[in-house]
Amino acid sequence: MLFLFPRNAAGPSTEVMDTSALTQSRPMSAPQVVEDEIDQYLNKQDGKIYRNKDPQLCRHGPQGKCVHCVPLEPFDEDYLNHLEPPVKHMSFHAYIRKLTGGADKGKFVALENISCKIKSGCEGHSPWPEGICTKCQPSAITLNRQKYRHVDNIMFENHTIADRFLDFWRKTGNQRIGYLYGRYTEHKDIPLGLRAEVAAIYEPPQIGTENSVELLDDPKAKVVDEIAAKLGLGKVGWIFTDLVSEDTRKGTVRYSRNKDSYFLSAEECITAGYFQNKHPNLCRLSPDGHFGSKFVTVVATGGPDNQVHFEGYQVSNQCMALVRDECLLPCRDASELGYAKESSSEQYVPDVFYKDVDKFGNEITQLARPLPVEYLIIDITTTFPKDPVYTFCTSSNLFAIENRDALGETQDFHSLANYLSQNSTSNFLEIISDFHLLLFLVTNEVMPLQDSISLLLDAVRTRNEELAETWKKSEQWATIEQLCSTVGVQPSELHEFGAIGGTTHVPATAMWSCLHCTFMNQAGTDQCEMCRLPRA
């Protein structure tokens, strides 16, 4: 690199420019970005695939290496293709090793995000639609299969998480959406692989029918994220059902998503791209500080054996860019096709192409109007462990899930009192370790504990029984106990199972909660004052 310095009137400049910082820093980088803990951990790993000495091909001593036993790089395609099952996509960190493994060690590598918008600040002509030039015009996009994926495996900690989510469809026949909360860990089956472990599913407010789901505004979304963060969890993805019962006597469901129809519809790809753009992946090699996303999509649908299967996906970075810049639309009459918007006076849209093979076997380039969404999808293996893991409560009697009023399942102090009375264990930490119960304690309108529950969340996160017992003696829990004792559950039941401590006296004239509308009625009445239905 040559640096030029102008001469001033007094003669040659005596200032010396410090070039060490320029040579050490990578251009277009964002060194101030703090990546996720799992990314920092994988960056420090060797990642190479070590092989044993081949007794037939290796002709060297025990300390030597040859082409048959030398360690392979984590991005070696032949190794990935010979795994069982074969791996079509290398891990993102293996892809980074491939970019930074040359002679220059990736000194000039920059992962740039695709932009479909006109660059601002071009003053040589009038703004669009009156003018455009090659400097501000976005480049055309040719869709390619993405060679890497940000998440290599999705694992539910246990079957209970998925079964409780499916219960809504089993009881109503309506589809359902939920957010996956968990953590990212190392996936050791793939070199430098990354796994999304799901510990809980939060169901936001929504309106579901047999063939559609509409998400509503969730005023508690921010609080849920904060509680999950204090429990050591984060939002790692979303899940939705697409189930149609085929034979109710056998319990089978229809197998509708396959290679002859589609795996994800265009509308679902756009929704997945929207969520991935909301949860970008922090990356030090990107000039924007982020590149791609680790947010996953899980579909509960029928499999080839007509049983419920969980399929995991992500959409490519190209799809994320098209969705972010509002360039992709679904087709009304074909779920498996998307449509690249055409330029208008309000918006310039670059040309989008994809490669196909014609009837003569020749590779041709097609305009993405319409567009098969297979070019946008990355599939991810979804699994359940052989040995279940439980971050939260393992009891058979679990607390009600939020936003299930359509099922008659409500989160109130009557359901809390029933939950406490039905759990026979005397271990308070085991009782309170329920994700949905903790959300209720923080978000209920009668006695919200958002400012005083941090100690309890630390106890649940670290499984510290002494810390949980300390919080149990607080005034907040005593107030919760008192509220539970006034909604129709006999105090003897709560004392018997250790749910309520102390010698709290409950008057005989306790109020009772209507099971139909949850209205609190005065004692001695057999009919609800609100809905006029008899007391159950």
Tab-separated table of C-alpha atoms in Angstrom, residues 79-448:
chain	number	residue	atom	x	y	z
A	79	TYR	CA	-16.677	-35.890	3.952
A	80	LEU	CA	-20.074	-34.201	4.436
A	81	ASN	CA	-21.595	-36.088	1.486
A	82	HIS	CA	-20.452	-39.456	2.874
A	83	LEU	CA	-22.014	-38.919	6.291
A	84	GLU	CA	-25.128	-40.884	7.182
A	85	PRO	CA	-27.420	-39.185	6.388
A	86	PRO	CA	-25.536	-36.928	3.918
A	87	VAL	CA	-25.182	-33.275	4.890
A	88	LYS	CA	-26.166	-30.915	2.082
A	89	HIS	CA	-25.209	-27.704	3.882
A	90	MET	CA	-21.987	-27.028	5.743
A	91	SER	CA	-22.230	-25.168	9.039
A	92	PHE	CA	-21.910	-21.388	9.008
A	93	HIS	CA	-18.695	-21.481	11.023
A	94	ALA	CA	-17.235	-24.027	8.593
A	95	TYR	CA	-18.142	-21.610	5.801
A	96	ILE	CA	-16.293	-18.835	7.645
A	97	ARG	CA	-13.244	-21.120	7.977
A	98	LYS	CA	-13.386	-21.686	4.222
A	99	LEU	CA	-13.390	-17.936	3.562
A	100	THR	CA	-10.620	-17.192	6.047
A	101	GLY	CA	-8.433	-20.225	5.316
A	102	GLY	CA	-6.505	-18.915	2.321
A	103	ALA	CA	-3.040	-17.420	2.158
A	104	ASP	CA	-4.318	-14.017	3.261
A	105	LYS	CA	-6.214	-15.609	6.206
A	106	GLY	CA	-9.372	-13.804	5.164
A	107	LYS	CA	-7.859	-10.367	5.583
A	108	PHE	CA	-10.195	-8.846	3.014
A	109	VAL	CA	-13.260	-11.024	3.663
A	110	ALA	CA	-16.481	-9.108	4.226
A	111	LEU	CA	-19.899	-10.765	4.430
A	112	GLU	CA	-22.115	-8.133	2.854
A	113	ASN	CA	-25.880	-8.243	3.131
A	114	ILE	CA	-27.860	-8.113	-0.103
A	115	SER	CA	-29.754	-4.876	-0.750
A	116	CYS	CA	-32.655	-4.538	-3.186
A	117	LYS	CA	-33.104	-0.801	-2.649
A	118	ILE	CA	-31.730	2.149	-4.575
A	119	LYS	CA	-28.648	3.594	-2.885
A	120	SER	CA	-29.321	6.998	-1.396
A	121	GLY	CA	-27.162	10.079	-1.921
A	122	CYS	CA	-26.793	9.915	-5.704
A	123	GLU	CA	-26.972	13.573	-6.851
A	124	GLY	CA	-26.206	13.172	-10.554
A	125	HIS	CA	-29.859	12.785	-11.532
A	126	SER	CA	-33.407	13.147	-10.279
A	127	PRO	CA	-34.678	10.568	-7.801
A	128	TRP	CA	-36.659	7.528	-8.904
A	129	PRO	CA	-38.864	7.272	-10.959
A	130	GLU	CA	-37.462	10.255	-12.916
A	131	GLY	CA	-33.913	8.916	-12.955
A	132	ILE	CA	-31.538	6.104	-11.996
A	133	CYS	CA	-27.886	5.252	-12.756
A	134	THR	CA	-25.525	2.322	-12.419
A	135	LYS	CA	-24.089	3.733	-9.171
A	136	CYS	CA	-27.357	3.700	-7.249
A	137	GLN	CA	-29.151	0.889	-9.062
A	138	PRO	CA	-29.217	-2.412	-7.097
A	139	SER	CA	-27.791	-5.426	-8.889
A	140	ALA	CA	-29.974	-8.154	-10.332
A	141	ILE	CA	-30.346	-11.249	-8.137
A	142	THR	CA	-29.854	-14.809	-9.356
A	143	LEU	CA	-31.173	-17.253	-6.783
A	144	ASN	CA	-28.748	-20.038	-5.847
A	145	ARG	CA	-28.856	-22.862	-3.339
A	146	GLN	CA	-27.203	-21.604	-0.175
A	147	LYS	CA	-24.168	-23.757	0.646
A	148	TYR	CA	-24.288	-23.178	4.389
A	149	ARG	CA	-26.872	-22.854	7.136
A	150	HIS	CA	-26.767	-20.955	10.397
A	151	VAL	CA	-28.445	-23.740	12.427
A	152	ASP	CA	-27.700	-27.407	11.756
A	153	ASN	CA	-30.145	-29.129	14.121
A	154	ILE	CA	-33.313	-28.396	16.108
A	155	MET	CA	-33.933	-30.457	19.226
A	156	PHE	CA	-36.927	-30.410	21.566
A	157	GLU	CA	-35.840	-31.222	25.115
A	158	ASN	CA	-38.711	-33.694	25.610
A	159	HIS	CA	-41.968	-34.866	24.049
A	160	THR	CA	-44.113	-33.036	26.615
A	161	ILE	CA	-43.289	-29.652	25.069
A	162	ALA	CA	-44.563	-30.717	21.656
A	163	ASP	CA	-47.549	-32.724	22.954
A	164	ARG	CA	-48.918	-29.799	24.950
A	165	PHE	CA	-48.644	-27.578	21.890
A	166	LEU	CA	-50.482	-30.144	19.740
A	167	ASP	CA	-53.255	-30.510	22.330
A	168	PHE	CA	-54.873	-27.320	21.052
A	169	TRP	CA	-55.314	-28.813	17.565
A	170	ARG	CA	-56.442	-32.148	18.987
A	171	LYS	CA	-59.220	-30.496	20.995
A	172	THR	CA	-60.369	-27.825	18.532
A	173	GLY	CA	-59.189	-28.825	15.046
A	174	ASN	CA	-57.819	-25.290	14.574
A	175	GLN	CA	-54.234	-24.488	13.632
A	176	ARG	CA	-51.843	-22.912	16.126
A	177	ILE	CA	-48.663	-20.797	16.231
A	178	GLY	CA	-46.088	-20.614	19.006
A	179	TYR	CA	-42.672	-19.089	19.674
A	180	LEU	CA	-39.797	-21.416	20.560
A	181	TYR	CA	-37.720	-20.427	23.583
A	182	GLY	CA	-34.438	-22.185	24.252
A	183	ARG	CA	-30.707	-21.869	23.758
A	184	TYR	CA	-28.019	-22.448	21.137
A	185	THR	CA	-25.490	-25.196	21.777
A	186	GLU	CA	-22.824	-27.091	19.858
A	187	HIS	CA	-24.018	-29.803	17.452
A	188	LYS	CA	-21.217	-32.361	17.466
A	189	ASP	CA	-22.524	-34.510	14.603
A	190	ILE	CA	-21.420	-31.857	12.089
A	191	PRO	CA	-18.035	-30.055	12.138
A	192	LEU	CA	-18.496	-26.706	13.906
A	193	GLY	CA	-22.248	-27.346	13.926
A	194	LEU	CA	-24.829	-25.385	15.896
A	195	ARG	CA	-28.016	-26.692	17.512
A	196	ALA	CA	-31.156	-24.898	18.675
A	197	GLU	CA	-32.500	-26.587	21.830
A	198	VAL	CA	-36.153	-25.854	22.600
A	199	ALA	CA	-37.115	-25.688	26.286
A	200	ALA	CA	-40.586	-24.080	26.086
A	201	ILE	CA	-43.236	-22.845	23.645
A	202	TYR	CA	-45.040	-19.548	24.220
A	203	GLU	CA	-48.379	-19.148	22.441
A	204	PRO	CA	-49.129	-15.482	21.598
A	205	PRO	CA	-52.652	-14.067	21.121
A	206	GLN	CA	-54.074	-15.367	17.835
A	207	ILE	CA	-57.191	-16.354	15.947
A	208	GLY	CA	-57.003	-19.832	14.453
A	209	THR	CA	-59.242	-21.693	12.040
A	210	GLU	CA	-58.948	-25.068	10.336
A	211	ASN	CA	-56.772	-23.649	7.551
A	212	SER	CA	-55.388	-20.305	8.759
A	213	VAL	CA	-53.917	-18.458	11.738
A	214	GLU	CA	-53.929	-14.714	12.363
A	215	LEU	CA	-51.467	-13.318	14.891
A	216	LEU	CA	-52.729	-10.487	17.081
A	217	ASP	CA	-50.802	-7.746	18.861
A	218	ASP	CA	-49.162	-9.089	21.997
A	219	PRO	CA	-48.764	-6.479	24.745
A	220	LYS	CA	-46.818	-9.003	26.851
A	221	ALA	CA	-44.186	-9.854	24.205
A	222	LYS	CA	-41.461	-7.679	25.716
A	223	VAL	CA	-42.065	-9.004	29.227
A	224	VAL	CA	-41.950	-12.606	28.003
A	225	ASP	CA	-38.571	-11.988	26.366
A	226	GLU	CA	-37.246	-10.400	29.561
A	227	ILE	CA	-38.406	-13.309	31.741
A	228	ALA	CA	-36.922	-15.828	29.304
A	229	ALA	CA	-33.602	-13.954	29.296
A	230	LYS	CA	-33.440	-14.093	33.106
A	231	LEU	CA	-34.028	-17.847	32.843
A	232	GLY	CA	-31.107	-18.172	30.450
A	233	LEU	CA	-33.330	-18.647	27.396
A	234	GLY	CA	-33.955	-16.736	24.185
A	235	LYS	CA	-36.383	-16.796	21.282
A	236	VAL	CA	-34.830	-19.284	18.841
A	237	GLY	CA	-37.688	-19.812	16.382
A	238	TRP	CA	-41.391	-20.246	15.726
A	239	ILE	CA	-43.634	-23.266	15.194
A	240	PHE	CA	-47.001	-23.718	13.512
A	241	THR	CA	-49.315	-26.618	12.785
A	242	ASP	CA	-50.655	-27.717	9.417
A	243	LEU	CA	-52.665	-30.781	10.383
A	244	VAL	CA	-55.778	-32.326	8.866
A	245	SER	CA	-57.247	-35.411	10.501
A	246	GLU	CA	-57.554	-38.359	8.130
A	247	ASP	CA	-58.959	-41.142	10.344
A	248	THR	CA	-60.043	-40.212	13.847
A	249	ARG	CA	-60.316	-43.860	14.915
A	250	LYS	CA	-56.684	-44.599	13.996
A	251	GLY	CA	-55.415	-41.166	14.955
A	252	THR	CA	-53.812	-40.540	11.549
A	253	VAL	CA	-53.288	-37.213	9.774
A	254	ARG	CA	-53.048	-36.320	6.114
A	255	TYR	CA	-49.648	-36.380	4.386
A	256	SER	CA	-49.848	-33.183	2.349
A	257	ARG	CA	-46.370	-31.593	2.334
A	258	ASN	CA	-44.047	-33.527	0.027
A	259	LYS	CA	-41.998	-33.191	-3.168
A	260	ASP	CA	-45.147	-33.370	-5.291
A	261	SER	CA	-46.776	-30.364	-3.597
A	262	TYR	CA	-44.575	-28.112	-1.418
A	263	PHE	CA	-42.638	-28.110	1.836
A	264	LEU	CA	-43.235	-24.459	2.726
A	265	SER	CA	-45.732	-22.204	1.004
A	266	ALA	CA	-44.692	-18.800	-0.329
A	267	GLU	CA	-46.630	-17.059	2.433
A	268	GLU	CA	-44.861	-19.137	5.076
A	269	CYS	CA	-41.478	-18.344	3.487
A	270	ILE	CA	-42.287	-14.641	3.631
A	271	THR	CA	-43.325	-14.964	7.285
A	272	ALA	CA	-40.134	-16.891	8.084
A	273	GLY	CA	-38.083	-14.208	6.325
A	274	TYR	CA	-39.874	-11.524	8.343
A	275	PHE	CA	-39.036	-13.273	11.628
A	276	GLN	CA	-35.421	-13.895	10.578
A	277	ASN	CA	-34.990	-10.216	9.733
A	278	LYS	CA	-36.311	-9.337	13.202
A	279	HIS	CA	-33.705	-11.623	14.800
A	280	PRO	CA	-30.435	-11.075	12.873
A	281	ASN	CA	-27.275	-13.027	13.564
A	282	LEU	CA	-24.499	-10.825	14.965
A	283	CYS	CA	-21.337	-11.273	12.893
A	284	ARG	CA	-17.935	-9.585	13.174
A	285	LEU	CA	-17.143	-10.137	9.479
A	286	SER	CA	-20.092	-8.093	8.240
A	287	PRO	CA	-19.821	-4.324	7.735
A	288	ASP	CA	-23.386	-4.043	9.045
A	289	GLY	CA	-22.562	-6.019	12.190
A	290	HIS	CA	-25.052	-8.775	11.325
A	291	PHE	CA	-25.373	-11.448	8.660
A	292	GLY	CA	-28.196	-13.939	8.220
A	293	SER	CA	-30.173	-15.268	11.177
A	294	LYS	CA	-30.302	-18.221	13.571
A	295	PHE	CA	-34.110	-17.998	13.879
A	296	VAL	CA	-35.681	-21.322	12.812
A	297	THR	CA	-39.089	-22.425	11.517
A	298	VAL	CA	-40.748	-25.685	12.612
A	299	VAL	CA	-43.841	-27.175	10.951
A	300	ALA	CA	-45.987	-29.801	12.688
A	301	THR	CA	-47.544	-31.695	9.797
A	302	GLY	CA	-48.349	-35.186	8.570
A	303	GLY	CA	-45.514	-37.487	7.534
A	304	PRO	CA	-45.292	-40.398	5.096
A	305	ASP	CA	-46.631	-42.751	7.802
A	306	ASN	CA	-49.629	-40.445	8.414
A	307	GLN	CA	-48.345	-39.539	11.863
A	308	VAL	CA	-47.438	-36.077	13.139
A	309	HIS	CA	-43.907	-35.098	12.122
A	310	PHE	CA	-41.886	-31.991	12.967
A	311	GLU	CA	-39.973	-30.495	10.040
A	312	GLY	CA	-37.418	-27.712	10.481
A	313	TYR	CA	-36.509	-25.012	7.964
A	314	GLN	CA	-34.860	-21.669	7.426
A	315	VAL	CA	-35.028	-19.365	4.435
A	316	SER	CA	-31.879	-18.230	2.647
A	317	ASN	CA	-30.226	-14.842	3.042
A	318	GLN	CA	-31.450	-13.973	-0.462
A	319	CYS	CA	-35.040	-14.585	0.652
A	320	MET	CA	-34.461	-12.451	3.758
A	321	ALA	CA	-33.320	-9.567	1.533
A	322	LEU	CA	-36.320	-9.907	-0.796
A	323	VAL	CA	-38.701	-9.933	2.173
A	324	ARG	CA	-36.957	-7.067	3.984
A	325	ASP	CA	-37.130	-4.808	0.935
A	326	GLU	CA	-40.716	-5.883	0.112
A	327	CYS	CA	-39.891	-7.466	-3.235
A	328	LEU	CA	-41.546	-10.879	-2.778
A	329	LEU	CA	-45.249	-11.701	-2.894
A	330	PRO	CA	-47.211	-14.967	-2.608
A	331	CYS	CA	-49.323	-16.295	-5.464
A	332	ARG	CA	-53.027	-16.436	-4.737
A	333	ASP	CA	-53.826	-19.607	-6.686
A	334	ALA	CA	-50.592	-21.591	-6.096
A	335	SER	CA	-49.188	-21.923	-2.575
A	336	GLU	CA	-45.861	-23.305	-3.791
A	337	LEU	CA	-45.074	-20.271	-5.976
A	338	GLY	CA	-43.855	-16.810	-5.071
A	339	TYR	CA	-43.776	-13.737	-7.285
A	340	ALA	CA	-41.112	-11.057	-7.578
A	341	LYS	CA	-42.755	-7.640	-7.680
A	342	GLU	CA	-42.450	-5.431	-10.726
A	343	SER	CA	-41.024	-1.928	-10.512
A	344	SER	CA	-43.492	0.899	-10.049
A	345	SER	CA	-43.344	4.645	-9.601
A	346	GLU	CA	-43.193	4.120	-5.829
A	347	GLN	CA	-40.556	1.366	-5.742
A	348	TYR	CA	-37.751	0.094	-7.956
A	349	VAL	CA	-37.393	-3.695	-7.832
A	350	PRO	CA	-34.298	-5.361	-9.322
A	351	ASP	CA	-34.707	-8.306	-11.654
A	352	VAL	CA	-34.778	-11.669	-9.880
A	353	PHE	CA	-33.785	-14.810	-11.792
A	354	TYR	CA	-33.469	-18.506	-11.092
A	355	LYS	CA	-31.892	-21.322	-13.087
A	356	ASP	CA	-33.926	-24.233	-14.416
A	357	VAL	CA	-33.575	-27.108	-16.877
A	358	ASP	CA	-35.784	-27.199	-19.971
A	359	LYS	CA	-37.259	-30.285	-21.662
A	360	PHE	CA	-34.092	-30.727	-23.712
A	361	GLY	CA	-31.845	-30.849	-20.624
A	362	ASN	CA	-30.361	-27.399	-21.144
A	363	GLU	CA	-29.805	-25.030	-18.206
A	364	ILE	CA	-31.813	-21.872	-18.702
A	365	THR	CA	-32.324	-18.688	-16.686
A	366	GLN	CA	-35.912	-17.789	-15.843
A	367	LEU	CA	-37.409	-14.568	-14.533
A	368	ALA	CA	-38.858	-15.103	-11.050
A	369	ARG	CA	-42.425	-14.326	-12.053
A	370	PRO	CA	-43.527	-16.799	-10.732
A	371	LEU	CA	-40.820	-18.297	-8.518
A	372	PRO	CA	-40.647	-21.853	-7.057
A	373	VAL	CA	-39.962	-21.338	-3.347
A	374	GLU	CA	-37.641	-24.388	-3.236
A	375	TYR	CA	-34.879	-21.956	-4.223
A	376	LEU	CA	-35.405	-20.113	-0.929
A	377	ILE	CA	-35.647	-23.004	1.560
A	378	ILE	CA	-32.968	-24.643	3.711
A	379	ASP	CA	-34.078	-27.792	5.536
A	380	ILE	CA	-32.927	-28.530	9.103
A	381	THR	CA	-33.122	-31.854	10.924
A	382	THR	CA	-35.565	-31.792	13.853
A	383	THR	CA	-35.065	-34.367	16.594
A	384	PHE	CA	-36.009	-35.481	20.097
A	385	PRO	CA	-33.326	-36.832	22.478
A	386	LYS	CA	-33.193	-40.457	23.600
A	387	ASP	CA	-32.816	-39.261	27.175
A	388	PRO	CA	-35.307	-36.419	27.762
A	389	VAL	CA	-34.059	-33.193	29.303
A	390	TYR	CA	-36.292	-31.037	31.512
A	391	THR	CA	-35.478	-27.396	32.099
A	392	PHE	CA	-38.887	-26.906	33.705
A	393	CYS	CA	-41.436	-28.902	35.715
A	394	THR	CA	-41.801	-32.649	35.028
A	395	SER	CA	-45.078	-33.123	36.909
A	396	SER	CA	-48.070	-34.765	35.249
A	397	ASN	CA	-50.255	-31.879	36.436
A	398	LEU	CA	-49.070	-28.779	34.627
A	399	PHE	CA	-50.205	-25.177	34.770
A	400	ALA	CA	-52.531	-23.862	32.065
A	401	ILE	CA	-51.016	-22.392	28.895
A	402	GLU	CA	-51.621	-18.731	28.089
A	403	ASN	CA	-54.119	-17.440	25.495
A	404	ARG	CA	-56.202	-20.616	25.364
A	405	ASP	CA	-59.535	-19.114	26.286
A	406	ALA	CA	-61.125	-20.847	23.288
A	407	LEU	CA	-60.520	-24.158	25.064
A	408	GLY	CA	-61.875	-22.928	28.373
A	409	GLU	CA	-58.340	-23.002	29.806
A	410	THR	CA	-57.704	-19.728	31.592
A	411	GLN	CA	-54.785	-18.472	33.620
A	412	ASP	CA	-56.214	-17.087	36.853
A	413	PHE	CA	-55.869	-17.639	40.562
A	414	HIS	CA	-58.499	-20.363	40.489
A	415	SER	CA	-56.370	-22.402	38.062
A	416	LEU	CA	-53.283	-21.583	40.141
A	417	ALA	CA	-54.993	-22.849	43.310
A	418	ASN	CA	-55.994	-26.059	41.531
A	419	TYR	CA	-52.461	-26.502	40.205
A	420	LEU	CA	-50.957	-26.109	43.686
A	421	SER	CA	-53.443	-28.501	45.249
A	422	GLN	CA	-52.970	-31.193	42.582
A	423	ASN	CA	-49.195	-31.401	42.905
A	424	SER	CA	-48.381	-33.748	45.764
A	425	THR	CA	-44.657	-33.003	45.828
A	426	SER	CA	-43.405	-30.926	48.734
A	427	ASN	CA	-40.497	-29.540	46.699
A	428	PHE	CA	-41.376	-25.893	46.107
A	429	LEU	CA	-38.754	-25.468	43.387
A	430	GLU	CA	-40.264	-28.339	41.394
A	431	ILE	CA	-43.741	-26.831	41.715
A	432	ILE	CA	-42.734	-23.339	40.660
A	433	SER	CA	-40.465	-24.440	37.760
A	434	ASP	CA	-43.120	-24.033	35.084
A	435	PHE	CA	-42.539	-21.545	32.267
A	436	HIS	CA	-46.223	-20.695	31.852
A	437	LEU	CA	-46.726	-20.333	35.625
A	438	LEU	CA	-43.795	-17.929	35.888
A	439	LEU	CA	-45.236	-15.844	33.046
A	440	PHE	CA	-48.594	-15.713	34.833
A	441	LEU	CA	-47.007	-14.556	38.090
A	442	VAL	CA	-45.331	-11.689	36.221
A	443	THR	CA	-48.119	-10.654	33.822
A	444	ASN	CA	-51.337	-11.141	35.815
A	445	GLU	CA	-53.307	-7.978	36.443
A	446	VAL	CA	-54.218	-8.663	40.081
A	447	MET	CA	-50.783	-9.188	41.619
A	448	PRO	CA	-47.953	-8.755	39.058
